Short mmCIF file of C-alpha atoms and ligand atoms in Angstrom, two decimals:
data_model
loop_
_atom_site.label_atom_id
_atom_site.label_comp_id
_atom_site.label_asym_id
_atom_site.label_seq_id
_atom_site.Cartn_x
_atom_site.Cartn_y
_atom_site.Cartn_z
CA MET A 1 17.57 -6.61 25.66
CA GLU A 2 20.28 -5.45 27.92
CA PRO A 3 23.95 -6.38 27.08
CA GLU A 4 25.15 -9.08 29.47
CA PRO A 5 28.47 -8.33 31.10
CA ASN A 6 29.49 -11.79 32.24
CA ILE A 7 29.42 -13.64 28.91
CA PRO A 8 32.68 -15.17 27.53
CA ASN A 9 34.41 -13.00 24.93
CA VAL A 10 33.48 -14.45 21.46
CA ASP A 11 36.98 -13.62 20.05
CA ASP A 12 38.56 -16.21 22.55
CA ALA A 13 35.83 -18.73 21.50
CA PHE A 14 37.19 -18.59 17.96
CA SER A 15 40.71 -19.51 18.83
CA GLY A 16 42.43 -22.80 18.91
CA ASP A 17 40.32 -24.64 21.39
CA PRO A 18 36.77 -23.42 20.86
CA GLN A 19 34.72 -26.39 21.87
CA PRO A 20 34.85 -25.94 25.75
CA MET A 21 33.84 -22.33 25.17
CA TYR A 22 30.90 -23.43 23.08
CA ARG A 23 29.82 -25.78 25.80
CA LEU A 24 30.10 -22.96 28.37
CA MET A 25 27.97 -20.71 25.98
CA ARG A 26 25.21 -23.30 25.72
CA GLU A 27 25.12 -24.05 29.40
CA SER A 28 25.05 -20.48 30.37
CA MET A 29 23.27 -18.50 27.72
CA PRO A 30 19.55 -18.20 26.60
CA ALA A 31 18.41 -18.36 22.88
CA ILE A 32 20.12 -15.03 22.17
CA THR A 33 22.46 -12.74 24.20
CA VAL A 34 23.54 -9.36 23.00
CA ILE A 35 27.18 -8.35 23.43
CA ASP A 36 28.66 -4.99 22.96
CA GLY A 37 31.64 -5.40 20.67
CA ALA A 38 34.03 -3.06 19.06
CA MET A 39 32.06 -3.16 15.77
CA GLY A 40 28.64 -2.61 17.67
CA ALA A 41 26.30 -4.69 19.47
CA TYR A 42 25.65 -8.18 18.22
CA GLY A 43 23.48 -11.02 19.44
CA LEU A 44 25.02 -14.46 19.95
CA VAL A 45 22.92 -17.54 19.25
CA PRO A 46 24.71 -20.82 20.64
CA HIS A 47 21.86 -23.50 20.63
CA ARG A 48 21.24 -25.76 17.64
CA ARG A 49 17.58 -25.49 17.69
CA HIS A 50 17.57 -21.72 17.58
CA VAL A 51 20.37 -21.79 14.81
CA ASP A 52 18.04 -23.94 12.72
CA GLU A 53 15.13 -21.68 13.44
CA VAL A 54 16.89 -18.52 12.15
CA PHE A 55 18.02 -20.48 9.11
CA ARG A 56 14.43 -21.45 8.37
CA HIS A 57 13.29 -17.75 8.55
CA PRO A 58 15.11 -15.69 5.90
CA GLU A 59 12.14 -13.27 5.88
CA LEU A 60 12.83 -12.48 9.49
CA PHE A 61 16.64 -12.79 9.67
CA ALA A 62 18.15 -11.35 6.40
CA SER A 63 21.57 -11.85 4.84
CA THR A 64 21.40 -8.66 2.75
CA GLU A 65 23.51 -6.27 4.88
CA ALA A 66 25.27 -8.63 7.08
CA ILE A 67 28.80 -8.02 5.95
CA ASP A 68 30.56 -5.04 4.37
CA LEU A 69 33.67 -5.84 2.49
CA GLN A 70 33.81 -2.46 0.57
CA ASN A 71 32.06 -4.19 -2.24
CA ILE A 72 30.07 -1.61 -4.18
CA ARG A 73 27.02 -3.80 -4.84
CA PRO A 74 25.60 -6.95 -2.89
CA LEU A 75 27.68 -10.15 -3.17
CA ILE A 76 25.63 -12.67 -5.31
CA PRO A 77 24.11 -14.85 -4.00
CA LEU A 78 25.12 -14.31 -0.17
CA ASN A 79 23.74 -10.76 0.24
CA VAL A 80 20.55 -11.41 -2.02
CA ASP A 81 17.33 -12.45 -0.03
CA PRO A 82 14.16 -14.09 -1.32
CA PRO A 83 12.57 -13.74 -3.95
CA HIS A 84 15.76 -12.96 -6.18
CA HIS A 85 18.03 -15.25 -4.25
CA LYS A 86 16.25 -18.47 -6.00
CA LYS A 87 17.02 -17.18 -9.49
CA TYR A 88 20.76 -17.27 -8.70
CA ARG A 89 20.79 -20.50 -6.99
CA LYS A 90 18.87 -22.07 -9.94
CA ILE A 91 21.61 -20.97 -12.27
CA LEU A 92 24.62 -21.70 -10.06
CA ASP A 93 23.50 -24.87 -8.16
CA PRO A 94 24.07 -27.23 -11.36
CA LEU A 95 27.55 -25.83 -12.06
CA PHE A 96 28.58 -26.85 -8.47
CA ALA A 97 26.50 -30.27 -8.28
CA PRO A 98 28.38 -33.41 -7.18
CA ARG A 99 28.56 -34.76 -10.71
CA ALA A 100 30.22 -31.67 -12.06
CA MET A 101 32.65 -31.54 -9.05
CA ALA A 102 33.68 -35.30 -9.55
CA ARG A 103 35.46 -34.36 -12.68
CA LEU A 104 37.84 -32.25 -10.77
CA GLU A 105 39.07 -35.19 -8.76
CA GLN A 106 42.11 -35.98 -11.06
CA PRO A 107 43.13 -32.37 -11.58
CA ILE A 108 42.97 -31.63 -7.82
CA ALA A 109 45.02 -34.86 -7.25
CA GLU A 110 47.60 -33.62 -9.49
CA LEU A 111 47.90 -30.06 -8.03
CA ALA A 112 48.16 -31.62 -4.55
CA ASN A 113 50.92 -33.94 -5.63
CA ARG A 114 52.78 -31.15 -7.27
CA LEU A 115 52.87 -29.20 -3.98
CA MET A 116 53.95 -32.22 -2.05
CA ASP A 117 56.83 -32.90 -4.73
CA ALA A 118 58.14 -29.51 -3.87
CA PHE A 119 58.74 -30.59 -0.16
CA GLU A 120 60.19 -34.02 -0.99
CA GLY A 121 63.43 -34.44 0.92
CA HIS A 122 62.45 -31.87 3.62
CA ASP A 123 61.65 -32.97 7.19
CA GLU A 124 59.93 -29.71 8.10
CA ILE A 125 57.57 -27.56 6.34
CA ASP A 126 55.02 -24.70 6.97
CA PHE A 127 51.77 -26.61 6.08
CA ALA A 128 49.87 -23.25 5.41
CA ALA A 129 52.49 -21.66 3.08
CA SER A 130 53.44 -25.03 1.28
CA PHE A 131 49.93 -26.72 0.94
CA SER A 132 46.71 -25.30 2.57
CA VAL A 133 47.09 -21.84 1.13
CA PRO A 134 48.09 -22.52 -2.53
CA LEU A 135 45.96 -25.63 -3.05
CA PRO A 136 42.46 -24.11 -3.08
CA SER A 137 43.78 -21.12 -4.99
CA GLN A 138 45.31 -23.21 -7.45
CA VAL A 139 42.10 -25.08 -7.82
CA PHE A 140 40.21 -21.87 -8.43
CA LEU A 141 42.71 -20.56 -10.90
CA SER A 142 42.25 -23.72 -12.97
CA LEU A 143 38.43 -23.43 -12.73
CA LEU A 144 38.81 -20.07 -14.09
CA GLY A 145 41.13 -21.06 -16.87
CA LEU A 146 43.97 -18.95 -15.48
CA PRO A 147 47.82 -19.81 -15.41
CA LEU A 148 49.10 -20.86 -11.99
CA ASP A 149 51.50 -17.85 -12.03
CA GLU A 150 48.38 -15.65 -11.05
CA LEU A 151 48.61 -17.11 -7.67
CA PRO A 152 50.32 -14.06 -6.04
CA ALA A 153 47.81 -11.58 -7.55
CA PHE A 154 44.91 -13.93 -6.34
CA LEU A 155 46.34 -14.31 -2.72
CA ALA A 156 46.80 -10.44 -2.57
CA MET A 157 43.21 -9.91 -3.49
CA LYS A 158 41.92 -12.41 -1.11
CA ASP A 159 44.06 -11.34 1.93
CA GLY A 160 43.46 -7.57 1.14
CA ILE A 161 39.70 -8.23 1.39
CA ILE A 162 39.59 -10.87 4.32
CA ARG A 163 42.46 -9.53 6.46
CA PRO A 164 43.40 -6.05 5.53
CA ASN A 165 44.62 -5.46 9.16
CA LYS A 166 47.18 -8.10 8.89
CA VAL A 167 48.42 -6.87 5.45
CA VAL A 168 48.86 -3.30 6.52
CA GLY A 169 49.79 -4.06 10.26
CA CYS A 170 47.10 -2.07 12.15
CA PRO A 171 43.67 -2.76 13.75
CA ARG A 172 40.84 -3.71 11.52
CA ASP A 173 38.88 -0.48 12.02
CA HIS A 174 41.99 1.77 11.35
CA PRO A 175 41.58 4.02 8.47
CA ASP A 176 44.77 2.60 6.76
CA ALA A 177 43.25 -0.99 6.99
CA VAL A 178 39.86 0.24 5.62
CA ALA A 179 41.65 2.12 2.71
CA HIS A 180 43.45 -1.03 1.90
CA GLN A 181 40.43 -3.11 1.84
CA LYS A 182 38.66 -0.42 -0.30
CA ALA A 183 41.52 -0.35 -2.83
CA THR A 184 41.67 -4.26 -2.89
CA ALA A 185 37.81 -4.25 -3.61
CA MET A 186 38.41 -1.90 -6.59
CA SER A 187 41.27 -4.16 -7.87
CA ILE A 188 39.06 -7.27 -7.60
CA TYR A 189 36.37 -5.51 -10.05
CA ASP A 190 39.36 -4.32 -12.23
CA TYR A 191 40.64 -7.87 -12.34
CA PHE A 192 37.47 -9.68 -13.17
CA GLY A 193 35.84 -7.00 -15.38
CA PRO A 194 38.29 -7.42 -18.30
CA LEU A 195 38.46 -11.20 -17.73
CA ILE A 196 34.71 -11.38 -18.24
CA ASP A 197 34.94 -9.10 -21.47
CA GLU A 198 37.84 -11.36 -22.71
CA ARG A 199 35.75 -14.61 -22.39
CA ALA A 200 32.72 -12.95 -23.91
CA ASP A 201 34.90 -12.41 -27.04
CA ASP A 202 36.79 -15.56 -26.82
CA PRO A 203 34.70 -18.34 -25.03
CA ARG A 204 36.77 -21.07 -23.21
CA ASP A 205 35.99 -24.22 -21.21
CA ASP A 206 36.00 -22.32 -17.87
CA LEU A 207 33.79 -20.94 -15.07
CA ILE A 208 33.42 -17.45 -16.43
CA THR A 209 32.49 -18.66 -19.91
CA THR A 210 29.97 -20.95 -18.24
CA PHE A 211 28.42 -17.91 -16.28
CA LEU A 212 28.25 -16.06 -19.50
CA ARG A 213 26.28 -18.99 -21.21
CA ALA A 214 24.04 -19.79 -18.14
CA GLU A 215 20.48 -18.97 -18.60
CA ILE A 216 17.38 -19.29 -16.55
CA GLU A 217 13.71 -18.69 -17.80
CA GLY A 218 15.19 -16.96 -20.88
CA GLU A 219 17.39 -14.54 -18.75
CA LYS A 220 21.16 -14.39 -18.74
CA LEU A 221 23.50 -12.96 -16.03
CA THR A 222 24.56 -9.57 -16.67
CA ARG A 223 28.26 -8.52 -16.48
CA GLU A 224 27.73 -6.80 -13.20
CA GLU A 225 25.98 -9.93 -11.87
CA ILE A 226 29.13 -12.19 -12.97
CA LEU A 227 31.46 -9.58 -11.41
CA ASP A 228 29.38 -9.89 -8.11
CA ILE A 229 29.47 -13.61 -8.11
CA SER A 230 33.14 -13.71 -8.84
CA PHE A 231 33.87 -11.31 -5.99
CA LEU A 232 32.08 -13.64 -3.54
CA PHE A 233 33.80 -16.69 -4.81
CA LEU A 234 37.24 -15.15 -4.10
CA ILE A 235 36.17 -14.85 -0.51
CA ALA A 236 33.96 -17.86 -0.02
CA GLY A 237 35.90 -20.40 -1.85
CA LEU A 238 39.63 -19.91 -0.88
CA ASP A 239 40.13 -19.08 2.76
CA THR A 240 37.33 -21.60 3.82
CA VAL A 241 39.00 -24.64 2.22
CA THR A 242 42.54 -23.34 3.56
CA ALA A 243 41.02 -22.97 6.97
CA SER A 244 39.41 -26.66 6.85
CA LEU A 245 42.73 -28.18 5.72
CA ASP A 246 44.57 -26.28 8.54
CA CYS A 247 42.02 -27.30 11.17
CA MET A 248 41.84 -31.02 9.92
CA PHE A 249 45.69 -31.45 9.63
CA ALA A 250 46.12 -29.86 13.06
CA PHE A 251 43.78 -32.25 14.58
CA LEU A 252 45.19 -35.21 12.92
CA ALA A 253 48.72 -34.21 13.64
CA GLN A 254 47.87 -34.10 17.35
CA ASN A 255 45.46 -37.34 17.24
CA PRO A 256 47.47 -40.21 15.89
CA ASP A 257 44.82 -42.77 16.50
CA HIS A 258 42.42 -40.84 14.05
CA ARG A 259 45.16 -40.48 11.60
CA ARG A 260 45.93 -44.08 11.75
CA GLN A 261 42.23 -44.81 10.78
CA ILE A 262 42.72 -42.81 7.63
CA VAL A 263 46.01 -44.40 6.88
CA ASP A 264 44.95 -47.94 7.33
CA ASN A 265 41.62 -47.47 5.61
CA PRO A 266 41.34 -44.61 3.15
CA GLY A 267 37.64 -45.53 2.66
CA VAL A 268 36.78 -43.77 5.73
CA ILE A 269 37.98 -40.38 4.35
CA PRO A 270 34.61 -39.02 3.35
CA ASP A 271 33.02 -39.70 6.80
CA ALA A 272 36.44 -38.25 8.34
CA VAL A 273 35.91 -35.14 6.41
CA GLU A 274 32.40 -34.74 7.52
CA GLU A 275 33.23 -35.49 11.16
CA LEU A 276 36.13 -33.06 11.20
CA LEU A 277 33.97 -30.33 9.42
CA ARG A 278 31.47 -30.86 12.31
CA TRP A 279 34.05 -30.87 14.97
CA GLU A 280 36.22 -28.03 13.84
CA THR A 281 33.53 -25.93 12.14
CA PRO A 282 36.19 -23.86 10.15
CA VAL A 283 33.61 -21.21 9.57
CA ALA A 284 32.70 -20.65 13.09
CA ALA A 285 29.75 -18.39 12.69
CA VAL A 286 27.49 -16.64 10.18
CA VAL A 287 25.63 -13.33 10.46
CA ARG A 288 22.14 -12.29 9.93
CA VAL A 289 20.03 -8.86 10.54
CA ALA A 290 16.60 -8.91 11.98
CA THR A 291 14.28 -7.42 9.48
CA GLN A 292 11.53 -6.61 12.12
CA ASP A 293 10.87 -6.72 15.90
CA THR A 294 10.68 -10.47 16.40
CA GLU A 295 11.76 -13.18 19.12
CA LEU A 296 13.89 -16.38 19.43
CA GLY A 297 13.15 -18.91 22.10
CA GLY A 298 11.24 -16.34 23.94
CA CYS A 299 13.97 -13.57 23.79
CA PRO A 300 12.76 -10.44 22.08
CA ILE A 301 14.98 -9.17 19.15
CA ASP A 302 14.77 -5.62 17.82
CA ALA A 303 14.60 -4.85 14.25
CA GLY A 304 18.02 -4.13 12.87
CA GLN A 305 19.72 -6.41 15.51
CA MET A 306 22.95 -8.24 14.24
CA VAL A 307 22.46 -11.92 14.98
CA THR A 308 25.49 -14.15 15.06
CA LEU A 309 24.73 -17.81 14.54
CA MET A 310 27.39 -19.86 16.40
CA ILE A 311 27.37 -22.75 13.92
CA GLY A 312 30.49 -24.23 15.77
CA SER A 313 28.47 -24.45 18.87
CA ALA A 314 25.39 -25.76 17.17
CA ASN A 315 27.62 -28.50 15.67
CA THR A 316 28.61 -29.71 19.16
CA ASP A 317 25.30 -29.49 20.71
CA ASP A 318 24.44 -32.71 22.45
CA VAL A 319 20.69 -32.19 21.80
CA GLU A 320 21.51 -32.88 18.15
CA PHE A 321 24.41 -35.20 18.37
CA GLY A 322 24.14 -37.03 21.78
CA ASP A 323 28.06 -37.16 22.31
CA GLY A 324 28.65 -33.70 20.64
CA ASP A 325 32.34 -33.60 22.08
CA ALA A 326 33.50 -37.08 20.83
CA VAL A 327 35.31 -37.23 17.50
CA ARG A 328 33.92 -40.37 15.71
CA PHE A 329 34.34 -41.12 12.10
CA ASP A 330 31.43 -43.58 12.17
CA ARG A 331 28.99 -40.90 13.27
CA ASP A 332 25.67 -41.57 11.60
CA PRO A 333 23.52 -39.45 11.03
CA ASN A 334 25.92 -36.40 11.03
CA ARG A 335 23.53 -33.49 10.23
CA HIS A 336 26.27 -30.89 10.80
CA LEU A 337 25.97 -27.12 9.91
CA ALA A 338 29.57 -26.48 8.87
CA PHE A 339 28.16 -25.39 5.42
CA GLY A 340 25.50 -23.27 7.05
CA GLY A 341 21.67 -24.05 6.43
CA GLY A 342 18.64 -22.87 4.84
CA ILE A 343 18.56 -21.00 1.63
CA HIS A 344 22.21 -19.66 1.84
CA ARG A 345 23.62 -23.04 2.48
CA CYS A 346 27.13 -23.26 0.83
CA LEU A 347 27.01 -23.33 -2.77
CA GLY A 348 30.55 -24.81 -2.92
CA SER A 349 30.12 -27.70 -0.61
CA HIS A 350 30.61 -30.32 -3.20
CA LEU A 351 33.65 -28.57 -4.53
CA ALA A 352 35.07 -28.08 -1.01
CA ARG A 353 34.39 -31.97 -0.05
CA GLN A 354 36.20 -32.96 -3.28
CA GLU A 355 39.17 -30.82 -2.40
CA LEU A 356 39.34 -31.95 1.12
CA ARG A 357 38.68 -35.60 0.36
CA VAL A 358 41.40 -35.76 -2.36
CA ALA A 359 43.85 -33.74 -0.25
CA LEU A 360 43.52 -36.15 2.68
CA ARG A 361 43.79 -39.13 0.44
CA GLU A 362 46.90 -38.05 -1.55
CA TRP A 363 48.61 -36.63 1.58
CA HIS A 364 48.25 -39.76 3.68
CA ARG A 365 49.30 -41.87 0.84
CA ARG A 366 52.49 -39.99 0.67
CA TYR A 367 52.94 -38.81 4.23
CA PRO A 368 51.40 -41.11 6.72
CA ASP A 369 53.51 -39.70 9.57
CA TYR A 370 53.50 -36.04 10.71
CA SER A 371 53.56 -33.86 13.74
CA LEU A 372 53.52 -30.37 15.04
CA LYS A 373 56.82 -28.99 15.59
CA PRO A 374 57.43 -29.20 19.38
CA GLY A 375 57.13 -26.11 21.39
CA VAL A 376 54.82 -24.35 18.70
CA ASP A 377 51.64 -22.84 19.95
CA LEU A 378 49.35 -22.69 16.87
CA ALA A 379 47.51 -19.41 16.53
CA TYR A 380 44.11 -19.73 14.78
CA THR A 381 42.55 -16.74 13.16
CA ASP A 382 39.15 -15.49 14.42
CA GLY A 383 35.87 -16.14 12.41
CA VAL A 384 37.34 -18.40 9.65
CA ARG A 385 39.77 -20.69 11.61
CA SER A 386 42.87 -20.68 9.64
CA ILE A 387 46.37 -21.06 10.96
CA GLU A 388 48.73 -18.58 9.35
CA HIS A 389 51.99 -20.29 10.61
CA PHE A 390 51.90 -23.99 10.80
CA PRO A 391 55.26 -25.57 11.37
CA MET A 392 55.03 -29.34 10.68
CA LEU A 393 57.58 -32.10 10.98
CA LEU A 394 57.24 -34.82 8.26
CA GLY A 395 58.11 -38.53 8.81
CA PRO A 396 59.56 -40.63 6.00
CA ALA A 397 57.74 -40.17 2.72
CA THR A 398 56.05 -43.07 0.88
CA PRO A 399 57.51 -43.25 -2.58
CA ALA A 400 55.11 -41.55 -5.23
CA ALA A 401 52.88 -44.17 -6.98
C1 HEM B 1 35.17 -26.33 3.60
C2 HEM B 1 34.97 -25.22 2.80
C3 HEM B 1 33.88 -24.43 2.99
C4 HEM B 1 33.12 -24.05 4.15
C5 HEM B 1 33.41 -24.49 5.57
C6 HEM B 1 32.05 -22.98 3.64
C7 HEM B 1 31.15 -22.52 4.54
C8 HEM B 1 30.09 -21.90 4.14
C9 HEM B 1 28.93 -21.39 5.05
C10 HEM B 1 29.05 -21.59 6.51
C11 HEM B 1 28.20 -20.52 4.20
C12 HEM B 1 26.81 -19.99 4.62
C13 HEM B 1 27.02 -18.51 4.90
C14 HEM B 1 25.80 -17.83 5.32
O1 HEM B 1 24.73 -18.55 5.69
O2 HEM B 1 25.84 -16.62 5.75
C15 HEM B 1 28.57 -20.67 2.89
C16 HEM B 1 28.06 -20.02 1.72
C17 HEM B 1 28.53 -20.06 0.56
N1 HEM B 1 29.69 -20.65 0.07
FE1 HEM B 1 30.93 -21.93 1.19
N2 HEM B 1 32.23 -22.93 2.33
C18 HEM B 1 33.18 -23.58 1.93
C19 HEM B 1 33.66 -23.61 0.67
C20 HEM B 1 33.16 -22.92 -0.55
C21 HEM B 1 33.72 -22.95 -1.81
C22 HEM B 1 34.84 -23.83 -2.34
C23 HEM B 1 32.95 -22.13 -2.58
C24 HEM B 1 33.12 -21.83 -3.97
C25 HEM B 1 32.20 -22.00 -4.87
C26 HEM B 1 31.95 -21.63 -1.76
C27 HEM B 1 30.92 -20.74 -2.10
C28 HEM B 1 29.86 -20.24 -1.20
C29 HEM B 1 28.90 -19.51 -1.68
C30 HEM B 1 28.72 -18.80 -3.09
C31 HEM B 1 28.05 -19.35 -0.59
C32 HEM B 1 26.71 -18.21 -0.53
C33 HEM B 1 25.61 -19.25 -0.83
C34 HEM B 1 24.19 -18.31 -0.90
O3 HEM B 1 24.29 -17.39 -0.27
O4 HEM B 1 23.26 -18.83 -1.54
N3 HEM B 1 32.17 -22.05 -0.37
N4 HEM B 1 29.69 -21.32 2.86
#
């Protein structure tokens, strides 16, 4: 495959208004198009049917070496392929099943309300700093049985891994950024290792203790395996929910008719969450590596080729959705891929849904009116589409229930 020179820059597609770019990609690109990027050549897959096909074939498109975050061992279960992957999901799936997550409704509502209490009386906030960043991290801290004052340490670990370039203030491939990411990775092992040992000696009612007790076919998780799971959770479970809150509230702030549907009828929230996950697709793409020479929709793919599945594009593909560019809370069916697909489909989808539903419900009960600060151009990050600075004007608050 020759690299194509006239294809839109994928970094632009990840910005604030990606859907028109997705449409352009689907209309102009075949099953896979190889782009020469700063980090090497990667193939873009924009069509829903091809994304589905890659998800269905983990033996041809592996997740094993798709991302390097300076972790010293594969992240579990994301970088584990069949047959071992199944063992981990068998252990982890019940811990994150809908019934287990339903128990978190009240604690999440309390955390969300405590954050909102802090901006009572203010008519302008930064939504990211005040709400979308702290909420998922605080939920995670409570799952781990850790005090909320661990929040700054948690955020430093998350940011040092996900955006070391922003923390250090240089390009992502600069040696200083790489060194910061490496040091952060080590600090994550140093943070969770002793925590696991502590819980082994003094079990609690928390996630790490549950991992220590979990057993499948007579086998328990080792200390290293629990470390590798915890590392992934820190990356997979915090920024994704933050980005989803950012994308959803930015949409609702700019689309008062949709917001009104939520305020007038909170019963619509579960469907609104699914539709906004589809439309916004906060995790815009996922990556695989071809395990052998193969093909996709008639396009040849070389062994070792990096394959970027544009799930944001697949989620607006008319072939699947008919009117993919319309945001409709009554969409049914809504087979979106915002949580990925196939064997690596998001483990935390029920936790994420619980957080998003409760956040939308509690927020709109207290703050039915809000808008973007005029004159502000929201800047979305690439890949996972969060908004780092999100100035929001608040209308009058409804008194707390
Ligand atoms: C709205 C929020 C979230 C979104 C949009 C999201 C999205 C995704 C996506 C697209 C994947 C597939 C990655 C791939 O195929 O390469 C994934 C996997 C994963 N997610 Fe999430 N995620 C969210 C929240 C969470 C949370 C809260 C957790 C915490 C438990 C979590 C844990 C995981 C794990 C462990 C995997 C890997 C599963 C495996 O490899 O078997 N995610 N997520």
